[in-house]
GROMACS .gro file of C-alpha atoms in nm:
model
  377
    1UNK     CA    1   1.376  -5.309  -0.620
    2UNK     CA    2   1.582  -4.945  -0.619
    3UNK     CA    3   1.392  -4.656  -0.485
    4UNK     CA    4   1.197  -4.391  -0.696
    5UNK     CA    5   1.263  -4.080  -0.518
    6UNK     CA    6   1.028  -3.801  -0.598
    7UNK     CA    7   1.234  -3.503  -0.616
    8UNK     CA    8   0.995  -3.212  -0.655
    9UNK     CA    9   0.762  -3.397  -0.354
   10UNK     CA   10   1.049  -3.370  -0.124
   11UNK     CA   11   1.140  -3.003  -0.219
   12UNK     CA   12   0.774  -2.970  -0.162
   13UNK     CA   13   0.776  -3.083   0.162
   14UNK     CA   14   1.084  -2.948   0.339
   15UNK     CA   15   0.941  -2.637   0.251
   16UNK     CA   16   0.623  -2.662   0.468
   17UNK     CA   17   0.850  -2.868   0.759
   18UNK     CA   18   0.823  -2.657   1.114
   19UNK     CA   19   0.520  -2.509   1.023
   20UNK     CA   20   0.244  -2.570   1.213
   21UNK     CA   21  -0.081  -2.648   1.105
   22UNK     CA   22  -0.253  -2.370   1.084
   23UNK     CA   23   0.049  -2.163   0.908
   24UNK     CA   24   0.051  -2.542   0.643
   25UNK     CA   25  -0.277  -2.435   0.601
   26UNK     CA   26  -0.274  -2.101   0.480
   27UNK     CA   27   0.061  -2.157   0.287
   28UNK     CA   28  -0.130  -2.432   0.091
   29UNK     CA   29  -0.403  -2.238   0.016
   30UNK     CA   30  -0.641  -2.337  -0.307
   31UNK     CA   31  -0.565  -2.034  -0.547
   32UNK     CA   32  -0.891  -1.807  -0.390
   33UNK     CA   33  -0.938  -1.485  -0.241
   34UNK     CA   34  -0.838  -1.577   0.142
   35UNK     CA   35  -0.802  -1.382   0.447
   36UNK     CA   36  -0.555  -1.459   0.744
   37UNK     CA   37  -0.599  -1.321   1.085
   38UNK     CA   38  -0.295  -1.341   1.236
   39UNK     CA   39  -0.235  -1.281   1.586
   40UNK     CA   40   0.072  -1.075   1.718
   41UNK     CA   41   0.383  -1.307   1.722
   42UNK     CA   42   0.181  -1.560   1.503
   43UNK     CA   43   0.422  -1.634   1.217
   44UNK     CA   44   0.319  -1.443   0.976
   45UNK     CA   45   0.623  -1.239   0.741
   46UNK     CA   46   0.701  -1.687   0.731
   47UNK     CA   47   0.370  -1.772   0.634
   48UNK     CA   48   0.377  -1.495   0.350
   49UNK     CA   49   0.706  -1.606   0.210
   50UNK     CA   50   0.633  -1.963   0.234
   51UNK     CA   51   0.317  -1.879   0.028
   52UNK     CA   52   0.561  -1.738  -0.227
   53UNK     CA   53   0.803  -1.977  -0.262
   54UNK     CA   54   0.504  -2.313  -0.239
   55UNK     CA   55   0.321  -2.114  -0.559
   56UNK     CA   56   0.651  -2.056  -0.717
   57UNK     CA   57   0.824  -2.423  -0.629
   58UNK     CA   58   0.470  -2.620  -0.724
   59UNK     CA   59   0.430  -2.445  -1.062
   60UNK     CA   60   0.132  -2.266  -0.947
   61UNK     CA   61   0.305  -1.901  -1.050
   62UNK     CA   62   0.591  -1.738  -1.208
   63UNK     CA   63   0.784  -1.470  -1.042
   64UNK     CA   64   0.643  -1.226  -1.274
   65UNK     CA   65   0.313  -1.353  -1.164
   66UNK     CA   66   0.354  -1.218  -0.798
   67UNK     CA   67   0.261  -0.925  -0.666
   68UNK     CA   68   0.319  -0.892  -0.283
   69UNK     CA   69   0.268  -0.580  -0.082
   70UNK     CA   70   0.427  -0.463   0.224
   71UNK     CA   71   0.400  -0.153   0.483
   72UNK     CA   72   0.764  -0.100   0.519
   73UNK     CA   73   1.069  -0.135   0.342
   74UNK     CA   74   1.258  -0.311   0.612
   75UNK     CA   75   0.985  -0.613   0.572
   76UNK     CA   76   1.034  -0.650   0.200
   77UNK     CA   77   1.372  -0.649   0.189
   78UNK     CA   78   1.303  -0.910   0.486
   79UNK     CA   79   1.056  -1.140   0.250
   80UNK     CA   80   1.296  -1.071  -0.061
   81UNK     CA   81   1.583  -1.224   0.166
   82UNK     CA   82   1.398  -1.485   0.262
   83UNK     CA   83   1.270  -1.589  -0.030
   84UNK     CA   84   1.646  -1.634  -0.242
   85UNK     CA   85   1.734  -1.845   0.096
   86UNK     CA   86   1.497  -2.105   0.015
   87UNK     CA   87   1.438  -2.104  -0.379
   88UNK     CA   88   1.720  -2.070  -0.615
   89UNK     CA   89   1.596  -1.763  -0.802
   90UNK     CA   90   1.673  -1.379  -0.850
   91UNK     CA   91   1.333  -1.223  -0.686
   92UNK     CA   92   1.482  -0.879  -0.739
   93UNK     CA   93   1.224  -0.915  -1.022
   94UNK     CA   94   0.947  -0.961  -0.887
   95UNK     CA   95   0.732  -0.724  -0.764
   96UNK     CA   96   0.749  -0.729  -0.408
   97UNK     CA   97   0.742  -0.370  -0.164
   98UNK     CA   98   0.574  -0.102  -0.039
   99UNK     CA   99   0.265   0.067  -0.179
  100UNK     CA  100   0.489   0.376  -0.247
  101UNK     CA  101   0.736   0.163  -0.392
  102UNK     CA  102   0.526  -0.072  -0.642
  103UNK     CA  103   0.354   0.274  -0.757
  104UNK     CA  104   0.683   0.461  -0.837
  105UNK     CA  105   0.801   0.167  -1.043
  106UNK     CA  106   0.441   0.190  -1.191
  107UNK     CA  107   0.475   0.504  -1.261
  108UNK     CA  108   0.829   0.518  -1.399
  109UNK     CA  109   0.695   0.240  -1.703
  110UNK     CA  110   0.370   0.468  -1.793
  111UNK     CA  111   0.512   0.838  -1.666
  112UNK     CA  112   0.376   0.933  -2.045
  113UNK     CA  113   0.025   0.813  -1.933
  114UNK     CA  114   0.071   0.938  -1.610
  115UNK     CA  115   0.138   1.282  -1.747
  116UNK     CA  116   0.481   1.312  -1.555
  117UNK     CA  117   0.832   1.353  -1.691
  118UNK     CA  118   1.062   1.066  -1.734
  119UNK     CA  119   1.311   1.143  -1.397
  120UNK     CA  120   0.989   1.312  -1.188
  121UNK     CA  121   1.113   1.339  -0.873
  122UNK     CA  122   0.945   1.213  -0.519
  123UNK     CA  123   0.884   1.442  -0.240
  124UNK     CA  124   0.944   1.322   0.089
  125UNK     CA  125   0.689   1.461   0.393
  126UNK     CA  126   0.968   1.756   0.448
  127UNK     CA  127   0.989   1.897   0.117
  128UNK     CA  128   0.614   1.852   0.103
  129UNK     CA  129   0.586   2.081   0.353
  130UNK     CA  130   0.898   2.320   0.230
  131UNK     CA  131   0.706   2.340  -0.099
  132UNK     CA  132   0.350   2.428   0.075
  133UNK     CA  133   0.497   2.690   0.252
  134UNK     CA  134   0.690   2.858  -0.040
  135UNK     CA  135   0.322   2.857  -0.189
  136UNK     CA  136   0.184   3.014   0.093
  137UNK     CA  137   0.452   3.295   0.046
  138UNK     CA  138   0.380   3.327  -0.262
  139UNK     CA  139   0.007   3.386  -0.259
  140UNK     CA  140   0.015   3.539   0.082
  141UNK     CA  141  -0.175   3.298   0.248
  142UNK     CA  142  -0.225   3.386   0.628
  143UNK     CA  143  -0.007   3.114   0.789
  144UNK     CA  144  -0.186   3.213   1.127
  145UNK     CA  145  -0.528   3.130   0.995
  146UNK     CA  146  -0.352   2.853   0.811
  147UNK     CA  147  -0.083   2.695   0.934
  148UNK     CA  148   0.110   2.518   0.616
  149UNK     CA  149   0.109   2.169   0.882
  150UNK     CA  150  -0.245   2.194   0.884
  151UNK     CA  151  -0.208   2.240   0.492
  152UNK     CA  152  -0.010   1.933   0.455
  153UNK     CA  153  -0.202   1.727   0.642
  154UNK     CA  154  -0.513   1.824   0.470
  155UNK     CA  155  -0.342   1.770   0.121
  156UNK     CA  156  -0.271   1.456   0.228
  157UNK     CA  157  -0.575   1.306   0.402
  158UNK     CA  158  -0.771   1.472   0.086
  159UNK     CA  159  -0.545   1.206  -0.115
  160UNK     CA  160  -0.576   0.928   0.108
  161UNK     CA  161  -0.919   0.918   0.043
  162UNK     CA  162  -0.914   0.951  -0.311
  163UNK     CA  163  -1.040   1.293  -0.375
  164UNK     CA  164  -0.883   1.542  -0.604
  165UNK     CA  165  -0.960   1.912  -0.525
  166UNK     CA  166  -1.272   1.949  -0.750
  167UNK     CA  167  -1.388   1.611  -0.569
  168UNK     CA  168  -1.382   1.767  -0.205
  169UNK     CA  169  -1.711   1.887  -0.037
  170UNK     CA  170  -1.701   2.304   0.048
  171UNK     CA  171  -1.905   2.339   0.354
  172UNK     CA  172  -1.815   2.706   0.458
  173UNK     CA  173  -1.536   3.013   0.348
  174UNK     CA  174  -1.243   2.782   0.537
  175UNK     CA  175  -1.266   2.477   0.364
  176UNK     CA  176  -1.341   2.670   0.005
  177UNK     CA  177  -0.957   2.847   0.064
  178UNK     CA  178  -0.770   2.502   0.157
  179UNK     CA  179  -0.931   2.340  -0.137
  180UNK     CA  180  -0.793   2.682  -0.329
  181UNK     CA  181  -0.457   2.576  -0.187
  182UNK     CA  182  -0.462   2.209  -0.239
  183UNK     CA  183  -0.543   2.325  -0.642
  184UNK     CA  184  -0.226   2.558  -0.607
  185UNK     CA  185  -0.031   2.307  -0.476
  186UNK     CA  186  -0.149   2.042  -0.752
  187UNK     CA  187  -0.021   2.302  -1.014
  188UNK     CA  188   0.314   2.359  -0.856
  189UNK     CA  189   0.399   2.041  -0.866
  190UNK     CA  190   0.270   1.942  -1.205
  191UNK     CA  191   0.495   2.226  -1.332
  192UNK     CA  192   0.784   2.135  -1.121
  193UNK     CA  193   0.724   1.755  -1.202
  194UNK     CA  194   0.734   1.595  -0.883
  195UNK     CA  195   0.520   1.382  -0.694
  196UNK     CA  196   0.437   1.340  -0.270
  197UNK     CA  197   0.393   1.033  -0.110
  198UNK     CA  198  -0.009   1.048  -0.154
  199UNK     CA  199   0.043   1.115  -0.529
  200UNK     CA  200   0.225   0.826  -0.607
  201UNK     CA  201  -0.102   0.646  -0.483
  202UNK     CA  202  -0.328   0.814  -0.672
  203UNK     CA  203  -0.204   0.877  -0.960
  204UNK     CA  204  -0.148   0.517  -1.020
  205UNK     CA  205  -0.523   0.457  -0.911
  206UNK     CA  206  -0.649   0.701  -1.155
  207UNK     CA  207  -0.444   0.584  -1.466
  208UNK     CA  208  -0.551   0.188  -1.379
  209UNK     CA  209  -0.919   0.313  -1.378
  210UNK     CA  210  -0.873   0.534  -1.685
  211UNK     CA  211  -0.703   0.307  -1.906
  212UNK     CA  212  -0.844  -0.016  -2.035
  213UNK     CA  213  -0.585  -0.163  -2.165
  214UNK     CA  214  -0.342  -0.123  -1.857
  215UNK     CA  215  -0.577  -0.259  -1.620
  216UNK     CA  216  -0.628  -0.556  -1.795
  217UNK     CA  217  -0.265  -0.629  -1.829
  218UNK     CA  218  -0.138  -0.616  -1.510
  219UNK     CA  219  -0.508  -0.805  -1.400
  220UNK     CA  220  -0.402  -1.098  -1.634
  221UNK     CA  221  -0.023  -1.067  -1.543
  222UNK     CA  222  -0.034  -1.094  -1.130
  223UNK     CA  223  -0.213  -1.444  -1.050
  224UNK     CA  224  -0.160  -1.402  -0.711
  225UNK     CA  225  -0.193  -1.088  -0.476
  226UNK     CA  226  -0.050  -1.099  -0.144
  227UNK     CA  227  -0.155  -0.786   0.087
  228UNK     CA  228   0.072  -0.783   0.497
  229UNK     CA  229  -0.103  -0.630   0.738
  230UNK     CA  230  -0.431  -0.514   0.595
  231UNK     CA  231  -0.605  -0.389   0.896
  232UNK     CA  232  -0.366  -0.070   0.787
  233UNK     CA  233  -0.481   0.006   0.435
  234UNK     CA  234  -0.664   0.340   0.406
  235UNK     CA  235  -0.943   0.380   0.150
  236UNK     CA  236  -0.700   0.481  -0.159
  237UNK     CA  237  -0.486   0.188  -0.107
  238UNK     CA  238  -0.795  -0.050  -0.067
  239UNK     CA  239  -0.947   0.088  -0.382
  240UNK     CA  240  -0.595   0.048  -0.599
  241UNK     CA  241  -0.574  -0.358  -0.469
  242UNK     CA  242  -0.947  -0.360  -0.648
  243UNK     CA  243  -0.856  -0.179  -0.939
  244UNK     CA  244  -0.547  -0.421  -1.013
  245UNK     CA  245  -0.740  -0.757  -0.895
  246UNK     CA  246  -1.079  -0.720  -1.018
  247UNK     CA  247  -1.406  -0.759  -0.816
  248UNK     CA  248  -1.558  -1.084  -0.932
  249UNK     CA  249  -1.739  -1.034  -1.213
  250UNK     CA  250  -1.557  -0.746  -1.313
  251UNK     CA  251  -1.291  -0.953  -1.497
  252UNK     CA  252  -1.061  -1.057  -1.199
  253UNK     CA  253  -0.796  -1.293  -1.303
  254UNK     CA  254  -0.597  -1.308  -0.969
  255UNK     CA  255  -0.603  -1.441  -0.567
  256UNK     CA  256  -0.571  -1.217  -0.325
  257UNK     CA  257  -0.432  -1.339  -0.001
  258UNK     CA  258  -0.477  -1.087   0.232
  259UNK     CA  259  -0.337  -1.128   0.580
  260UNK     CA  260  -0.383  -0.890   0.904
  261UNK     CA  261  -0.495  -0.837   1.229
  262UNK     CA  262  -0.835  -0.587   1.327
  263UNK     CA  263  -0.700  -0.627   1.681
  264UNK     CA  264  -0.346  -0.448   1.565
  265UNK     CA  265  -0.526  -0.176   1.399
  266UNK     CA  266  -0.372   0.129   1.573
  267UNK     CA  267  -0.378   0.385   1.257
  268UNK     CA  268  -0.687   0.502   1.189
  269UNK     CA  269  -0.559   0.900   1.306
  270UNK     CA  270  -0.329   0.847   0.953
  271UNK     CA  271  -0.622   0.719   0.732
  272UNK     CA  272  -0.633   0.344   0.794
  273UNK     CA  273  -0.952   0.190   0.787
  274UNK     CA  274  -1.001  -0.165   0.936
  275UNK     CA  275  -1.352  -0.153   0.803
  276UNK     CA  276  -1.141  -0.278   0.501
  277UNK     CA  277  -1.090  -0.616   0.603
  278UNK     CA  278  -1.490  -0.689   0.673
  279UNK     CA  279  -1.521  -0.496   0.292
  280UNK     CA  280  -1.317  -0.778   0.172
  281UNK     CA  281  -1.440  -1.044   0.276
  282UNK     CA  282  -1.806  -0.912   0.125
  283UNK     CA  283  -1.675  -0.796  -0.170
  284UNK     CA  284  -1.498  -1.055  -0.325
  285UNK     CA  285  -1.682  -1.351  -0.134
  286UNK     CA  286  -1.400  -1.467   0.053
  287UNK     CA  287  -1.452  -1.856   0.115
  288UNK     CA  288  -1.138  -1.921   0.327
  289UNK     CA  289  -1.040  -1.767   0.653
  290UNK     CA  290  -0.787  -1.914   0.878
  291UNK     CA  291  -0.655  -1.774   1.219
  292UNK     CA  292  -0.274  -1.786   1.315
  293UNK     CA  293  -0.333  -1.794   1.694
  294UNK     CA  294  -0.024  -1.984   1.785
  295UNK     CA  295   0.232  -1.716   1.973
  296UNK     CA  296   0.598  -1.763   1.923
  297UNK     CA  297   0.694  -1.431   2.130
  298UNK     CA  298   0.535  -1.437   2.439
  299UNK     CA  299   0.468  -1.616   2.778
  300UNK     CA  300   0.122  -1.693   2.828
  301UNK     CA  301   0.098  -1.466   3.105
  302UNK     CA  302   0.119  -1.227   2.858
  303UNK     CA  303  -0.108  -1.318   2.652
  304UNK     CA  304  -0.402  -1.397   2.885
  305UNK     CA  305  -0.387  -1.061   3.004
  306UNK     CA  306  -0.423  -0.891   2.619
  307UNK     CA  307  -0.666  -1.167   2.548
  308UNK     CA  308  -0.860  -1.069   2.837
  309UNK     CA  309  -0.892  -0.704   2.766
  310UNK     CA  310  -0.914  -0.714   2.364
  311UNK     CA  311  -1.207  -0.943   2.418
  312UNK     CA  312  -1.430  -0.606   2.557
  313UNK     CA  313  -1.362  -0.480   2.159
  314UNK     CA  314  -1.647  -0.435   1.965
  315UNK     CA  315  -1.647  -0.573   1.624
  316UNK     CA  316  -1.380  -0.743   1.618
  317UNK     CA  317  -1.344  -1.066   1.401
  318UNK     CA  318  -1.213  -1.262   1.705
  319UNK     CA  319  -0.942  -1.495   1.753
  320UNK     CA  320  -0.747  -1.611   2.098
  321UNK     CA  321  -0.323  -1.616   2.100
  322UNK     CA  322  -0.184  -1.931   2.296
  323UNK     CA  323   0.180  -2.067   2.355
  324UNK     CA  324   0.360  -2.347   2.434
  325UNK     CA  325   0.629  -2.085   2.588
  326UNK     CA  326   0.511  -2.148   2.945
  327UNK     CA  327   0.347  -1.874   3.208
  328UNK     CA  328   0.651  -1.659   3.225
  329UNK     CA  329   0.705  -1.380   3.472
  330UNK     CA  330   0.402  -1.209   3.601
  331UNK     CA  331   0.261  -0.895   3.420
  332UNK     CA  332   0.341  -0.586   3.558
  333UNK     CA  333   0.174  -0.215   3.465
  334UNK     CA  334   0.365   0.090   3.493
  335UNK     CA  335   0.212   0.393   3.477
  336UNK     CA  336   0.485   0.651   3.386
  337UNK     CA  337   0.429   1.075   3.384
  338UNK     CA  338   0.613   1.091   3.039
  339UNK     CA  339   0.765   0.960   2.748
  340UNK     CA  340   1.134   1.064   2.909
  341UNK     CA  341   1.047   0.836   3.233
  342UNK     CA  342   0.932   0.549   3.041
  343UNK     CA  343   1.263   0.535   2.881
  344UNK     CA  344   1.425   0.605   3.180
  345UNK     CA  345   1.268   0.324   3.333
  346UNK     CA  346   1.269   0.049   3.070
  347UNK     CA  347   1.688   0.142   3.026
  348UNK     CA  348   1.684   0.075   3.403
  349UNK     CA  349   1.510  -0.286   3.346
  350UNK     CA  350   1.793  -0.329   3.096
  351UNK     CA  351   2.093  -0.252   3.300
  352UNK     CA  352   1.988  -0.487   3.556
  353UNK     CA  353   1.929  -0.783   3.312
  354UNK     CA  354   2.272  -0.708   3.200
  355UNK     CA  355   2.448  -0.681   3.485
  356UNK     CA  356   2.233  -0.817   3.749
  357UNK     CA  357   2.107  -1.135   3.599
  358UNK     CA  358   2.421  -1.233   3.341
  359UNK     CA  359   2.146  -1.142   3.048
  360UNK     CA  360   2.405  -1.059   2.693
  361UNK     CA  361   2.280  -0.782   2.561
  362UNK     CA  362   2.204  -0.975   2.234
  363UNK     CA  363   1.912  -1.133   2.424
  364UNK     CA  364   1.723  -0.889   2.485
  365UNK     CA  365   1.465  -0.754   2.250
  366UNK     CA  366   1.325  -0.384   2.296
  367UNK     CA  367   1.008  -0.388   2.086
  368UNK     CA  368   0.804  -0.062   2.023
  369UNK     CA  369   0.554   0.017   1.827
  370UNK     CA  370   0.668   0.386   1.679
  371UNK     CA  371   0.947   0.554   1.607
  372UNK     CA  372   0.900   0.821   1.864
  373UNK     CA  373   0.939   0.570   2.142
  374UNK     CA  374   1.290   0.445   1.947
  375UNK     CA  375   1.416   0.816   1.983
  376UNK     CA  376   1.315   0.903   2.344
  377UNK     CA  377   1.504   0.546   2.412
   0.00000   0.00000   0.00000
C-alpha cells in the first residue's frame, strides 16, 4: 500500500518544530484578539515571525493581509529576514515596520487627504529643533525663558498624546505662549511641507478618524494585527492600533496579537504608557493570554535574583522566567560613580575573558539597554 504523504501537514509542522509549548501555543493562536507576556530572553521576535509565516503557510492570511508593527528598524528588517528564510515569498510587500515607518508609507498613498505635498519631507529630532529655533528668532521669543529644547519636547509630548494646539489646556501666561509657539511651529511646517516624527503619527490618526471610507478599507484589508513590545506604546500610538482594528462593535474586521512585557516597561519619561496593555485586554475582551516564561539567555542565577525583586512591583500582570541553562556564575552588583567607570569596568571584564580565560571575542555578548551606554563603551 504506497504512502500518502501530506505535503502542506508536514510544511505545517516543521514550522512549529523547536518551539516549545508555550511559544506552539501562541503561534497557533485561534484568529482573536490575544495578548503575550513575554519574559526577557523568552523567544519572542521567533514567536512573532512564526505567527506570520503559520497564518500565511495555513491559508489563514495573505501577505497583504498583515500588518505587523515594530519599535525599531533593526527588528523589522530582523522579522522581514526571517520570514523569506522560511516561506518562499517576497514580504517586501507586506506591511511590516515601525510606527514611523507604516505612517510615512500611509501618508505617501493619501498625502492629498493628508493635506501634504507629494515629496513632503520628514524631519528628524535635529532639524526639529533647528527649525524651532529659527522660529524663535524670528518672533523673538526669549530663549532664556524658553529654551527651544524645552520647546521641542513640549511639541512633541503635546503630539504624543494626541492633542493639537487648540486641544491643549492653558493653565497660566507660560503655557498660553508655548501653545502660541507650538501653533507657529504647526504653520511653518505646513508651509514648508514637512513633517516631525510626532506628525507622522498623528496625522495618520486624524485622517483614519476623519475619513470613512479609509478606515474601513484598511479595517477590512489587515486580518491580522501584530503589535512587539506593547508595554512601549504611548497614548497616540495606542489610539491609531484602535482606529485601524476596530473596537468590537465598532466594525472590527481584524486580530490583534499584541505581545509585551509590563515588567520591561522602562519609557514612560518618553510617553509610553503600560496602562495600555491592561486597556487592551478590557477593551477588546481579550480571551487568550499566554506567558513566554521560558529564558533562553540567562543562568538561573540570574534570573532568581530579577524574579525576586520584580515580584515587590505593583500592578504588574505577573509571570516567573525559568531555564534549563543551569545556575551559572553567581550574581554580582557593582555600584560604579559614573557612566565613564562602568565602561571602564565592564571593558576590563572583557579583556580578561579574552585573554585570561581563552573567551573569542565572538562569544561574548555586551547587551545594553540605550544607546548612551553603547557610546560611553
Amino acid at each position: 500500500m504506497p504512502l500518502i504523504h501530506d505535503a502542506p501537514a508536514i510544511a505545517d509542522l516543521l514550522l512549529l518544530a523547536g518551539l516549545n509549548p508555550e511559544q506552539r501555543a501562541a503561534v497557533t493562536l485561534p484568529p482573536e484578539h490575544a495578548l503575550i507576556l513575554a519574559g526577557a530572553g523568552s523567544g519572542k521576535t521567533r514567536v512573532l515571525t512564526t505567527r506570520i509565516a503559520w497564518l500565511l503557510q495555513t491559508g489563514q492570511v495573505s501577505p497583504g493581509g498583515v500588518l505587523a508593527v515594530t519599535f525599531t528598524n533593526k527588528a523589522a528588517k530582523e522579522m522581514l529576514t526571517r520570514l523569506t528564510a522560511m516561506l518562499p515569498l517576497n514580504a517586501r510587500g507586506m506591511w511590516i515596520g515601525t510606527f514611523h515607518g507604516l505612517c510615512n508609507r500611509f501618508l505617501r498613498a493619501h498625502y492629498k487627504l493628508a493635506n501634504l505635498p507629494q515629496a513632503f519631507q520628514i524631519l528628524d529630532t535635529q532639524d526639529q529643533l533647528s527649525a524651532i529655533k529659527r522660529l524663535c528668532k524670528q518672533f523673538q521669543v526669549d530663549e532664556e525663558r524658553f529654551p527651544p529644547k524645552q520647546l521641542q519636547w513640549f511639541i512633541s509630548g503635546c503630539k504624543e498624546d494626541g492633542l493639537r494646539p487648540a486641544d491643549v489646556e492653558v493653565r497660566d501666561a507660560e503655557s498660553r505662549k508655548k501653545v502660541e509657539i507650538y501653533q507657529l511651529y504647526e504653520d511653518q511646517c505646513q508651509r514648508e511641507g514637512v513633517v516631525d516624527f510626532g506628525e507622522l503619527m498623528l496625522r495618520s490618526y486624524e485622517l483614519l478618524r476623519d475619513h470613512d471610507a479609509v478606515r474601513e478599507h484598511y479595517r477590512r484589508r489587515f486580518r491580522h494585527i501584530l503589535i512587539d513590545e506593547f508595554q512601549d506604546t504611548n497614548r497616540l500610538q495606542y489610539a491609531w492600533i484602535k482606529m485601524i482594528a476596530g473596537l468590537p462593535g465598532e466594525g472590527g474586521h481584524g486580530a490583534i496579537l499584541a505581545v509585551g512585557d509590563d515588567d520591561q516597561s522602562i519609557y514612560a519619561f518618553r510617553g509610553a504608557r503600560v496602562g495600555n496593555m491592561a486597556d487592551y485586554v478590557r477593551e477588546f475582551g481579550v480571551r487568550h493570554q499566554i506567558k513566554l516564561e521560558q529564558n533562553y539567555r540567562s543562568h538561573s542565577n540570574i534570573l532568581d535574583s530579577a524574579n525576586e525583586l520584580i515580584s515587590h512591583n505593583k500592578r504588574r500582570l505577573g509571570k516567573n522566567l525559568r531555564t534549563d541553562a543551569g545556575a551559572g556564575e553567581p550574581v554580582r552588583v557593582l555600584e560604579a560613580p559614573s557612566d565613564f567607570a562602568e565602561a571602564e569596568w565592564v571593558v576590563d571584564e572583557l579583556r580578561q575573558l579574552v585573554k585570561g580565560e581563552g573567551y573569542e571575542r565572538k562569544e561574548i555578548a555586551v547587551l545594553y539597554r540605550s544607546n548612551a551606554q553603547s557610546r560611553v563603551i
